[in-house]
XYZ file of C-alpha atoms in Angstrom:
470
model
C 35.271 -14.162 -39.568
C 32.345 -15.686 -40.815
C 28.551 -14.094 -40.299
C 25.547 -16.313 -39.571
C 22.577 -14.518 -41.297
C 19.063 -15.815 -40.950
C 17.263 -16.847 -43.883
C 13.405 -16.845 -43.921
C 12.975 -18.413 -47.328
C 12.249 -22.422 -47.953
C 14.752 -24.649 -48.241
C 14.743 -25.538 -51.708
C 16.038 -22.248 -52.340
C 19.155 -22.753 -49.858
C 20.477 -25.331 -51.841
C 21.315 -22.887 -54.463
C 22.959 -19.626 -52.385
C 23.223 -16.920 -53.958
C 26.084 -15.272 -55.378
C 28.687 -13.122 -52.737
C 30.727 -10.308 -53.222
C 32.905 -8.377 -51.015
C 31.709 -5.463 -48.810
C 34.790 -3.598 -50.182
C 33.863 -4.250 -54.276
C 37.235 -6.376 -54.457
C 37.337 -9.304 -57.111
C 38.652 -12.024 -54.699
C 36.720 -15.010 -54.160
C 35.360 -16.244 -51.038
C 37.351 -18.192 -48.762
C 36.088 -21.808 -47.415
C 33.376 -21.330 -49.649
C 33.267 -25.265 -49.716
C 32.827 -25.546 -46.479
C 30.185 -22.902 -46.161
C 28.304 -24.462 -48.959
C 28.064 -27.465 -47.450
C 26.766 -26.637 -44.055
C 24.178 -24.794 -45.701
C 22.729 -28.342 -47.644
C 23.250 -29.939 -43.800
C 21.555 -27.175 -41.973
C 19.362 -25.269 -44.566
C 17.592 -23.042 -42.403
C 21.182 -21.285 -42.067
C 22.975 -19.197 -44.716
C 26.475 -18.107 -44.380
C 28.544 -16.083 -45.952
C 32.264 -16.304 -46.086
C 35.117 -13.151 -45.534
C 36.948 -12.062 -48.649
C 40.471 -13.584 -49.591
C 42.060 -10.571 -50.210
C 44.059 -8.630 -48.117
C 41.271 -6.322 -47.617
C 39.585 -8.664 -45.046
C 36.037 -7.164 -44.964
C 33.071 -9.579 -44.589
C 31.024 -10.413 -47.946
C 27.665 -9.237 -48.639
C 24.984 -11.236 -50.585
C 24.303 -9.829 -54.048
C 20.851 -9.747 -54.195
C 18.039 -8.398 -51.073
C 18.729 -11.210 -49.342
C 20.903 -9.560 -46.388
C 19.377 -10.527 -42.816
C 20.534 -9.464 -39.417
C 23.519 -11.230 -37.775
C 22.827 -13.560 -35.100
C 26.090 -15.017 -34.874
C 29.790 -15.935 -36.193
C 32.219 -18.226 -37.337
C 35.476 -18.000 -36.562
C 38.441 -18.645 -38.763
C 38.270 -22.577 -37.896
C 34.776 -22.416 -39.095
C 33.096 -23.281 -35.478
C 29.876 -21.243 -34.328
C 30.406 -18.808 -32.030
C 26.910 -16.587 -30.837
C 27.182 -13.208 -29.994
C 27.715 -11.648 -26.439
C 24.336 -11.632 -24.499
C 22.519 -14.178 -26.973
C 23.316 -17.398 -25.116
C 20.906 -19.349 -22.489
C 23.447 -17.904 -19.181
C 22.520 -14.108 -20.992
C 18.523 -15.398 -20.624
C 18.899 -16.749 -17.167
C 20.873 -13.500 -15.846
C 18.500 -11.127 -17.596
C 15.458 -12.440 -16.234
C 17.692 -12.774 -12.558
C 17.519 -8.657 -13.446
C 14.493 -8.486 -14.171
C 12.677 -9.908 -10.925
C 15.238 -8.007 -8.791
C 14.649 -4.601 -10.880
C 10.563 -4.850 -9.889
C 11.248 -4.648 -6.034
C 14.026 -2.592 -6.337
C 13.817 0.907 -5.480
C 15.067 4.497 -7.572
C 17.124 6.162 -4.683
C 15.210 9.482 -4.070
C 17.462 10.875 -1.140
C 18.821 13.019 -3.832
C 15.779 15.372 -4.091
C 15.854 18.854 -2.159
C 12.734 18.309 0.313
C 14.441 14.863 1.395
C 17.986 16.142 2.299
C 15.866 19.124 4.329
C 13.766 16.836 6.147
C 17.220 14.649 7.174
C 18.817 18.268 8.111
C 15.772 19.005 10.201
C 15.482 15.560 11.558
C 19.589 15.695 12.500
C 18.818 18.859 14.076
C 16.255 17.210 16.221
C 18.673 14.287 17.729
C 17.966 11.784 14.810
C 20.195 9.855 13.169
C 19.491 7.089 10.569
C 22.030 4.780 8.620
C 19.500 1.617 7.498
C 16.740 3.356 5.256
C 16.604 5.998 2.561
C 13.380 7.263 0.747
C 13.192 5.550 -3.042
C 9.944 5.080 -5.296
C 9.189 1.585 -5.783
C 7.266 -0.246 -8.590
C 3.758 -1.070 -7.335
C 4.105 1.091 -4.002
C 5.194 4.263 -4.922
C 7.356 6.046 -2.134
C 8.510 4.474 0.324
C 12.252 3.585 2.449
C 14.906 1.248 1.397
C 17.103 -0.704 2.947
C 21.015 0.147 2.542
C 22.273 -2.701 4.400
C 21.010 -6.504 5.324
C 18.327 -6.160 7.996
C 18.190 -8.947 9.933
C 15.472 -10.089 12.094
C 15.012 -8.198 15.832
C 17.016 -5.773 14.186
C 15.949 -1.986 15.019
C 14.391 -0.479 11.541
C 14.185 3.497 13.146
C 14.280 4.552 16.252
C 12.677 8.103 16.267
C 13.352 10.928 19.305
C 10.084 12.287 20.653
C 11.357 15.608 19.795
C 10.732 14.950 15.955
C 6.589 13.462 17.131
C 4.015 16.041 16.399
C 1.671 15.309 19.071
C -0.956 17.142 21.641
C 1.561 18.033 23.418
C 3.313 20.145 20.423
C 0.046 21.880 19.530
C -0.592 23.258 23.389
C 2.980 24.230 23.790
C 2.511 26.738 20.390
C 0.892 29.182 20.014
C -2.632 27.689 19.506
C -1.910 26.752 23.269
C -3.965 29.538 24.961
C -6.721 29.164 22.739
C -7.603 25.598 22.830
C -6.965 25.974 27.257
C -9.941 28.451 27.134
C -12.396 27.356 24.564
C -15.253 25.237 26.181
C -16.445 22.340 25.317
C -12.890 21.018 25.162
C -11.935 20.238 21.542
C -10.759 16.945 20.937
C -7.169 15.979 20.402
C -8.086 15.114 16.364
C -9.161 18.603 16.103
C -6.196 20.383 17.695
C -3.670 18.362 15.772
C -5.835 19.051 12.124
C -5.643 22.594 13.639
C -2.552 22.778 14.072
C -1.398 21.523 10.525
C -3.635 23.805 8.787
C -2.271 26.267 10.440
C 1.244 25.316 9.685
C 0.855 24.595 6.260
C -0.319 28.145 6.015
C 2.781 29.696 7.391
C 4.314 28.562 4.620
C 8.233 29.325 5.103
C 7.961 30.921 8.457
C 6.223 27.147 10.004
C 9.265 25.567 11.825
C 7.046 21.937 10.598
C 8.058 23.450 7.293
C 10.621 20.487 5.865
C 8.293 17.814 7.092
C 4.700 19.161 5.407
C 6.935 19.613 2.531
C 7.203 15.734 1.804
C 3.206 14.982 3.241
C 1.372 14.123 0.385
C -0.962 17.239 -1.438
C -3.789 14.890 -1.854
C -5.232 11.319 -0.693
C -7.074 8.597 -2.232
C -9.370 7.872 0.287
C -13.291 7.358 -0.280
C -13.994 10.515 1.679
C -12.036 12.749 -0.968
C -13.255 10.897 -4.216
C -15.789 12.667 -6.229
C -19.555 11.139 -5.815
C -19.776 10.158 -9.212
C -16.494 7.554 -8.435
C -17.967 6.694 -4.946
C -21.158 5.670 -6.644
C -19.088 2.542 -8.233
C -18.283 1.290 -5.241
C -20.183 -2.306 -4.249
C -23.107 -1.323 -1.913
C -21.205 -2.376 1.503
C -18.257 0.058 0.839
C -20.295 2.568 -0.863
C -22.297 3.232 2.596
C -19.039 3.078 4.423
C -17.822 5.727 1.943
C -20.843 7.955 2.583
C -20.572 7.349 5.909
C -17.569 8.476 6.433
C -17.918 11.718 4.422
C -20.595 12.424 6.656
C -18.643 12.086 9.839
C -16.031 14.469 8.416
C -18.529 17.224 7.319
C -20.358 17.174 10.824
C -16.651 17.434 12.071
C -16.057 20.878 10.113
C -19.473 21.515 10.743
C -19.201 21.496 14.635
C -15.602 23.015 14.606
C -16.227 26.515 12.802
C -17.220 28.488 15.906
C -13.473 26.858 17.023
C -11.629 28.712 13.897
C -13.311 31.946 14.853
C -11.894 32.148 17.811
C -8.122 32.216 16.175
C -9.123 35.324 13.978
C -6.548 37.327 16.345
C -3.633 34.451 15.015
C -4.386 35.434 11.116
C -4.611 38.615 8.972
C -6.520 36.380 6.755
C -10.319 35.294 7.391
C -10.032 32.443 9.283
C -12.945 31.223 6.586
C -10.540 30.773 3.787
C -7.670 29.193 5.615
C -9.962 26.617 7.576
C -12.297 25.780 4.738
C -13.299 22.243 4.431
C -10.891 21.437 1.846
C -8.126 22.362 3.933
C -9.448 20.423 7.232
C -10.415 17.455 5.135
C -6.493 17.081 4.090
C -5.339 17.883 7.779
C -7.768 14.944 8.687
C -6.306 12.548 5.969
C -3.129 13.346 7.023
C -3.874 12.288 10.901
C -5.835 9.414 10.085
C -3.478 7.872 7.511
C -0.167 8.485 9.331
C -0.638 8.713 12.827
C 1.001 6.097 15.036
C -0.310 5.285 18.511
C 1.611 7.309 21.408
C -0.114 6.896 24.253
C -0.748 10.566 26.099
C -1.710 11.936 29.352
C -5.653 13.238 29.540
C -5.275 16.826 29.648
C -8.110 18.846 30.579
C -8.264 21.445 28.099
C -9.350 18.427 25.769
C -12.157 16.532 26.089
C -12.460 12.983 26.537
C -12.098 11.048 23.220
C -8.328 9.022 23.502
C -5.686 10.885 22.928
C -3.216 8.767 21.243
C -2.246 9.453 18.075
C 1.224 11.215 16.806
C 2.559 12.049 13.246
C 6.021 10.586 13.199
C 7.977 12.188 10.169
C 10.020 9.786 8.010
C 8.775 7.233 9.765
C 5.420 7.544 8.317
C 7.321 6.800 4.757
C 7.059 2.962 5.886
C 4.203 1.503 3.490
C 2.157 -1.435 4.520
C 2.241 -5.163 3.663
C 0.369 -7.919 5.357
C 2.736 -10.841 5.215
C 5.548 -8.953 7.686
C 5.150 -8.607 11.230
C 6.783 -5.563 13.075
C 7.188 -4.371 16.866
C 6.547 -1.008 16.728
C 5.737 0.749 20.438
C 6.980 4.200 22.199
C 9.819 3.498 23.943
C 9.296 5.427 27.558
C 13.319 4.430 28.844
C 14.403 5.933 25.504
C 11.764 8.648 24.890
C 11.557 6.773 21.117
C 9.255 5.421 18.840
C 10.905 2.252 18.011
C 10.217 -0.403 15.112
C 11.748 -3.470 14.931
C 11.525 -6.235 12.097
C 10.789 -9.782 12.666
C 11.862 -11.175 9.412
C 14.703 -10.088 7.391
C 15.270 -7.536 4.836
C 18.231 -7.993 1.632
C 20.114 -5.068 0.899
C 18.421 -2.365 -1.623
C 14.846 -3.892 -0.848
C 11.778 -2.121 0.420
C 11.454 -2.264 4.301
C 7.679 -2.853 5.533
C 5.737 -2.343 7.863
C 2.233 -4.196 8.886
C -0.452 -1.721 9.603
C -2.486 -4.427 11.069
C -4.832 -7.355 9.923
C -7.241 -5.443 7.619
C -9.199 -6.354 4.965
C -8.838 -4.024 1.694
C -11.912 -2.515 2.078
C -10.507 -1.279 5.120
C -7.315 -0.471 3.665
C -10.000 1.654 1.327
C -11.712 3.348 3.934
C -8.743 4.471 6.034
C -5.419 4.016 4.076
C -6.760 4.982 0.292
C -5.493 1.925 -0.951
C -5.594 -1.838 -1.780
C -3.238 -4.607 -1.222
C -2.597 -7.226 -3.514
C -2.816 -10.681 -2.355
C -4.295 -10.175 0.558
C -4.730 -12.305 3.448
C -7.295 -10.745 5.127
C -9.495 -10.074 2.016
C -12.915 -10.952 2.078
C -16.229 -9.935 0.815
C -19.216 -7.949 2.625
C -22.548 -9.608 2.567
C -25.522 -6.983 2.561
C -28.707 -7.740 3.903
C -30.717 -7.937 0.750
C -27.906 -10.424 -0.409
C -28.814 -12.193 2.882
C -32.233 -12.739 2.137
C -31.890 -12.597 -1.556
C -32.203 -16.325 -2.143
C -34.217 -17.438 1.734
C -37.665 -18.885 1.152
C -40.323 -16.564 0.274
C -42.569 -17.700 2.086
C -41.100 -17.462 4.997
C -43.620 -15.460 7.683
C -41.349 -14.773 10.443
C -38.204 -13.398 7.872
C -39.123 -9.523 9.215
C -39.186 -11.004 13.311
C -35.316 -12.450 11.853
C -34.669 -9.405 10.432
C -35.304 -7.201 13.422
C -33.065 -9.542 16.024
C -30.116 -9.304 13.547
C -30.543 -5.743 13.982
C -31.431 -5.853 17.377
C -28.211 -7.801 17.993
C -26.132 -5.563 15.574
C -25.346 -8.764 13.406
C -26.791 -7.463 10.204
C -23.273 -5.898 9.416
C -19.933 -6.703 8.733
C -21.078 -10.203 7.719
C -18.078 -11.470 5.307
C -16.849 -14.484 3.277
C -13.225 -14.764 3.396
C -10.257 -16.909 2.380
C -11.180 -19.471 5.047
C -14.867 -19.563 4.270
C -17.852 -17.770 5.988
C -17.046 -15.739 9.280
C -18.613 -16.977 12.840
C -21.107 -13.698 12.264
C -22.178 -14.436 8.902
C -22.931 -18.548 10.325
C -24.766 -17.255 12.585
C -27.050 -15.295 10.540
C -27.649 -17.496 8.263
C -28.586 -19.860 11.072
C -30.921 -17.991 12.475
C -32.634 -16.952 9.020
C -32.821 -20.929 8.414
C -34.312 -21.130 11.631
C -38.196 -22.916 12.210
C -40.493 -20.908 13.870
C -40.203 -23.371 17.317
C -36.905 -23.176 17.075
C -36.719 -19.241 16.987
C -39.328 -19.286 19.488
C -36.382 -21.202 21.845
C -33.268 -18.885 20.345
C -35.494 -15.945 21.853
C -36.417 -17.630 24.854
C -32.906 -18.163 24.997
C -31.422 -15.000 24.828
C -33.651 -13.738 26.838
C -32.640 -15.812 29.778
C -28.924 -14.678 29.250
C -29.814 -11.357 29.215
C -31.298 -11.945 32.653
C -28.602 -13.689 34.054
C -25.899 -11.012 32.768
C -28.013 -8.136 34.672
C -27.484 -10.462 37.631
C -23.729 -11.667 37.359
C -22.378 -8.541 35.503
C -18.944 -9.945 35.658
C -19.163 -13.366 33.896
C -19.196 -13.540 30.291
C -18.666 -16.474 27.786
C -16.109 -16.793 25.137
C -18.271 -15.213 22.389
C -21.993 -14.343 22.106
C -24.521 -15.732 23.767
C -27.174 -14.987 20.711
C -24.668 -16.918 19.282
C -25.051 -19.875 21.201
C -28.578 -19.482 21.390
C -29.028 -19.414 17.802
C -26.301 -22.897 17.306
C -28.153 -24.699 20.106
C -31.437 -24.526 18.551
């Protein structure tokens, strides 16, 4: 056998090889040294060296520091031969591996809280043979497909018995409390009670396999730090603070509600309902929760009740370019899903969460989604105006219809161009003062006629059309 050897010096100096011995210090001469020699004068950026002619049969070594890694060989009728896994087929399969290894999945049905949550779930009538939990590159967690899923084809069909819904919380022990406390709490607040409590009990909560695998924090605006929120572009950032309000009225105004459980606990009710602890049981709900639609009971008050935490189902993670059927069975007593598109074997199986935009994928989900359909960009109002005529007199009277009208927000520029809102307030900013004067006059006359005929209503707004006619 011959070895190919790379040489990085010029050519001149191939001409004139240097001198060979054997690997084994033996005093034969090279074999087909001819031959060697002259392939190196047709091809000079390759040196080879020849095997020994001895019996030894060990491959020769240059004499000097010349000695470069092998890239290839010669066999014994002196035609090139590269190595195993250097070829152009070895390039194509690798990079074949390659794209396939990025969506493909580590199989994490292996880990302890995942073969407690299947017991639990078996326990409960459920039986699964398409998906298993796996990490994924780019997604983190999510389910996997063991078999081709073709399209119509169920994904999970999960028993009510496994749903943590209203109807779980009253029939516990948190039951007689919520029946008796007036106002009514609302259905959001029972089930956030309901997991605090749970996820206090520890090992004694019967929930205990499924909290296990709920995640210990979220990304969401509402749990970043101010300093982080405070990065955010001014549309999202007022979303953010928004929202952070809403959830610190909704501790605020549900205190005198954990004081009533003090008989439940041995504990203050203060340090197992603190805010940290209701702001994760509100994540939890408002990340994972799948619509069931419920009876109105009257222990709770009037805000829908329709929401249900659906373990191992809730592993699904979003994409926007699938489309699902996903709906509560009531001949079954499931919550089915069922793909329209197909899935390959060993492949992440999605779900679509619904046609949002990743702001409010940000606001809800705690996450962004790449190459998204639906993204766009929030206009603020002093973008609006940013770059409108100064001298513009009526741009306050503008102003305070948009408001008026509640078309001041959620004005976006997406994929497709400017949204039918955004048109329309730029229209009416661009608007002269007669034809304002007609837009209001306009409107005006709508307004009247809707008081009158309550149950006719156009297409889309009639400030709208006011605004476009003028």
């Amino acid at each position: 056998m011959f070895s190919l050897i790379w040489c990085e010096k010029n050519s001149s100096a191939l001409r004139h090889p240097p001198a060979w011995r054997c690997a084994a210090s033996c005093s034969n001469p090279p074999r087909h040294l001819d031959i060697l020699q002259r392939m190196s004068l047709q091809k000079p950026w390759l040196r080879r060296a020849g095997g020994c002619a001895g019996a030894c049969g060990r491959e020769l070594v240059p004499l000097g520091p010349e000695a470069q890694p092998q890239i290839g060989q010669l066999d014994r009728n002196c035609s090139f031969r590269m190595r195993k896994g250097r070829g152009r087929t070895s390039r194509i399969r690798r990079r074949k591996l390659f794209r396939s290894s990025v969506s493909r999945g580590v199989n994490e049905s292996y880990k302890p809280e995942f073969i407690e949550l299947k017991k639990w779930l078996k326990d409960r009538k459920f039986e699964d043979t398409n998906l298993i939990p796996a990490c994924f590159p780019g997604t983190g967690r999510g389910l996997m497909s063991k078999t081709s899923l073709r399209e119509g084809q169920m994904i999970i069909s999960l028993p009510e018995s496994c749903l943590l819904t209203t109807d779980t919380v009253i029939r516990s022990y948190l039951g007689t409390y919520i029946a008796k406390w007036q106002p009514p709490p609302s259905p959001l607040l029972a089930l956030c009670t309901f997991l605090v409590s749970e996820k206090h009990a520890g090992d004694q909560s019967l929930w205990k396999p499924y909290l296990e695998i709920l995640p210990k924090a979220y990304t969401c605006p509402v749990c970043l730090e101010p300093e982080v929120v405070n990065l955010f572009p001014k549309p999202l950032k007022a979303k953010a603070e928004e929202q952070r309000a809403h959830v610190q009225g909704f501790f605020s105004s549900s205190r005198d509600f954990f004081s009533s459980l003090q008989p439940l606990f041995s504990e203050a009710v203060e340090s197992i309902f603190s805010y940290s602890a209701l702001l994760w049981a509100w994540c939890t709900v408002n990340t994972r929760a799948v619509y069931v639609k419920h009876r109105q009971e009257q222990c709770f008050s009037r805000e829908p009740n329709t929401c249900a935490l659906a373990p191992y189902l809730d592993l699904l993670n979003h994409s926007p370019h699938v489309q699902v059927k996903a709906a509560f069975n009531e001949e079954t007593r499931c919550y089915e899903i069922r793909t329209a598109s197909g899935c390959r074997k060993h492949e992440e199986v999605f779900i679509c969460y619904g046609p949002h935009d990743n702001q409010r994928l940000l606001l809800e989900y705690g996450f962004v989604s790449i190459q998204n359909p639906h993204a766009c960009v929030y206009v603020s109002e002093d973008i609006l105006v940013k770059y409108l005529p100064l001298t513009d007199k009526q741009m306050n009277k503008k102003i305070s219809i948009l408001k008026d009208h509640d078309f001041i927000e959620n004005l976006t520029f997406g994929w497709d161009g400017p949204s039918w809102r955004l048109r329309t307030a730029l229209k009416l900013l661009c608007l002269e003062a007669e034809e304002l004067h007609t837009a209001q006059l306009g409107d005006r006359a709508w307004r009247l006629f809707q008081v009158t005929h309550p149950n006719r209503n156009p297409p889309c707004s009639m400030f709208q059309m006011c605004i476009c006619a003028s």
